Coordinates of C-alpha atoms in Angstrom, one line a residue:
M1085 CA -0.1 -0.1 0.3
E1086 CA 3.2 2.7 0.7
L1087 CA 4.4 1.7 -2.3
A1088 CA 0.5 2.1 -4.3
I1089 CA 1.5 6.0 -2.2
A1090 CA 4.4 6.7 -3.3
F1091 CA 3.4 5.5 -6.4
A1092 CA 0.5 8.4 -6.7
L1093 CA 2.7 11.1 -5.0
G1094 CA 5.1 10.8 -7.6
L1095 CA 2.6 11.2 -9.8
R1096 CA 1.1 14.2 -8.9
H1097 CA 5.4 15.7 -8.5
A1098 CA 5.5 15.4 -11.4
S1099 CA 3.5 17.9 -12.8
D1100 CA 3.7 20.3 -9.5
P1101 CA 4.5 23.4 -11.0
D1102 CA 8.0 23.9 -10.6
H1103 CA 8.3 20.7 -13.3
L1104 CA 5.9 21.8 -15.6
V1105 CA 7.8 25.3 -16.1
A1106 CA 11.5 23.8 -16.4
V1107 CA 10.1 21.0 -18.8
T1108 CA 8.3 23.3 -21.0
S1109 CA 10.5 26.8 -21.7
L1110 CA 13.5 23.8 -22.2
V1111 CA 11.7 21.7 -24.8
A1112 CA 9.8 24.8 -26.2
A1113 CA 10.7 24.2 -30.2
E1114 CA 10.2 27.0 -32.0
D1115 CA 10.5 25.1 -35.4
G1116 CA 7.6 22.0 -33.9
D1117 CA 8.9 19.0 -33.2
T1118 CA 8.3 17.1 -30.8
R1119 CA 10.8 14.4 -31.1
T1120 CA 13.9 16.5 -30.3
A1121 CA 11.6 19.1 -27.2
A1122 CA 10.1 14.8 -26.0
R1123 CA 13.8 13.8 -26.0
L1124 CA 15.0 16.6 -23.9
G1125 CA 11.7 16.5 -21.7
A1126 CA 13.5 12.9 -21.2
W1127 CA 17.2 13.7 -20.5
W1128 CA 15.8 16.6 -17.6
G1129 CA 13.8 13.4 -16.2
A1130 CA 16.7 11.4 -16.6
G1131 CA 18.8 13.7 -14.6
H1132 CA 16.0 15.1 -11.4
A1133 CA 16.0 10.8 -11.7
A1134 CA 20.1 10.3 -11.2
A1135 CA 20.0 13.0 -8.0
L1136 CA 17.1 11.9 -7.2
L1137 CA 17.8 8.3 -5.9
A1138 CA 22.6 8.9 -6.0
I1139 CA 22.0 12.0 -2.5
G1140 CA 18.5 9.9 -1.3
L1141 CA 19.7 6.5 -0.9
P1142 CA 22.7 7.2 1.1
L1143 CA 20.4 9.5 3.1
I1144 CA 17.9 7.2 3.8
A1145 CA 20.7 4.4 4.1
F1146 CA 22.5 6.9 7.1
K1147 CA 19.1 7.4 8.5
S1148 CA 20.9 11.1 7.8
H1149 CA 19.3 14.7 5.3
L1150 CA 20.7 16.6 3.3
P1151 CA 22.2 19.9 5.3
A1152 CA 20.8 23.6 4.4
W1153 CA 22.6 25.7 3.3
L1154 CA 23.1 23.1 -0.2
E1155 CA 19.6 22.1 0.6
A1156 CA 18.2 26.3 0.2
G1157 CA 21.1 26.4 -2.2
A1158 CA 20.2 23.9 -4.5
E1159 CA 16.3 25.5 -3.9
K1160 CA 17.5 28.9 -4.9
A1161 CA 19.8 27.5 -8.2
V1162 CA 16.6 26.2 -10.1
G1163 CA 14.6 29.0 -8.5
I1164 CA 17.3 32.1 -10.9
V1165 CA 17.3 28.8 -13.7
I1166 CA 13.5 28.9 -14.1
V1167 CA 13.6 32.5 -14.5
L1168 CA 16.6 32.2 -17.1
L1169 CA 14.7 29.7 -19.1
A1170 CA 11.1 31.5 -18.7
A1171 CA 14.0 35.0 -20.1
R1172 CA 15.0 33.0 -22.9
V1173 CA 11.6 32.2 -24.1
V1174 CA 10.1 35.9 -23.4
L1175 CA 12.5 36.8 -25.0
N1176 CA 12.6 35.0 -28.8
W1177 CA 9.4 35.6 -29.5
A1178 CA 9.4 39.1 -28.2
R1179 CA 12.2 39.3 -30.9
G1180 CA 10.6 36.9 -33.6
D1181 CA 14.0 34.8 -33.5
D1182 CA 15.2 33.2 -36.2
G1183 CA 16.8 30.8 -34.8
L1184 CA 20.5 32.0 -36.4
W1185 CA 21.6 33.1 -32.2
H1186 CA 20.3 29.5 -31.2
E1187 CA 22.2 28.0 -33.9
A1188 CA 25.5 30.0 -32.0
F1189 CA 24.7 29.5 -28.8
P1190 CA 22.6 26.5 -27.6
L1191 CA 20.2 26.4 -25.2
R1192 CA 18.9 22.8 -25.4
S1193 CA 22.0 20.5 -25.5
P1194 CA 21.0 16.8 -24.0
V1195 CA 23.8 17.3 -21.9
Q1196 CA 22.2 20.5 -20.5
A1197 CA 18.9 19.1 -20.6
I1198 CA 20.6 16.4 -17.9
G1199 CA 22.3 19.0 -15.3
I1200 CA 19.6 20.8 -15.2
G1201 CA 17.9 17.9 -14.4
M1202 CA 20.3 17.0 -12.1
L1203 CA 20.4 20.3 -9.7
H1204 CA 15.8 19.7 -9.7
G1205 CA 16.2 16.4 -8.2
L1206 CA 19.2 17.5 -5.9
A1207 CA 16.9 20.0 -4.8
G1208 CA 14.3 18.3 -3.6
T1209 CA 15.8 15.5 -2.0
G1210 CA 16.9 16.4 1.2
A1211 CA 12.8 17.3 2.1
V1212 CA 11.3 13.9 1.2
V1213 CA 13.8 11.7 2.3
V1214 CA 13.3 13.5 5.8
L1215 CA 9.5 12.4 4.4
L1216 CA 10.2 8.8 4.0
I1217 CA 12.3 8.3 6.6
A1218 CA 9.8 9.7 8.8
A1219 CA 7.2 7.6 7.0
V1220 CA 7.3 4.5 6.4
P1221 CA 9.2 2.1 8.9
G1222 CA 12.5 0.3 7.2
Q1223 CA 15.0 1.5 4.2
L1224 CA 14.5 -1.0 1.4
E1225 CA 10.8 0.4 1.9
A1226 CA 11.7 3.8 2.5
A1227 CA 14.1 3.4 -1.0
L1228 CA 11.7 1.2 -3.1
A1229 CA 9.2 4.5 -2.9
L1230 CA 12.4 6.7 -3.4
A1231 CA 12.3 5.1 -6.2

């Protein structure tokens, strides 16, 4: 039952506004290339999941938590990245950008998408792990719920 609840909460988490803004602004394509957009969204999701598991599993194993300064810094960095991505979309729309600027300064590479996803995953890991350690009786169950 706990795993079913964790799965449902994970699905709900995926539709949080900060996720939607980050992914939408990252994958917004002027030419409507949905395959590229889906690929970048998948890279973002892989980065998010990798950070969550890489940091969360050891925290669960040692019944620990992220230092407050790291969690706060990651949250601030996510906010800055979301604002920058959104500003980029708005500026391109306002300028009627023809795409030449993007060729000179590509901001939608898989590496950048996975990096932004990892930062986002890092920012949310601390709170999730603290809740799992408190709510789920065993470490294995907590690790499965995190995954």
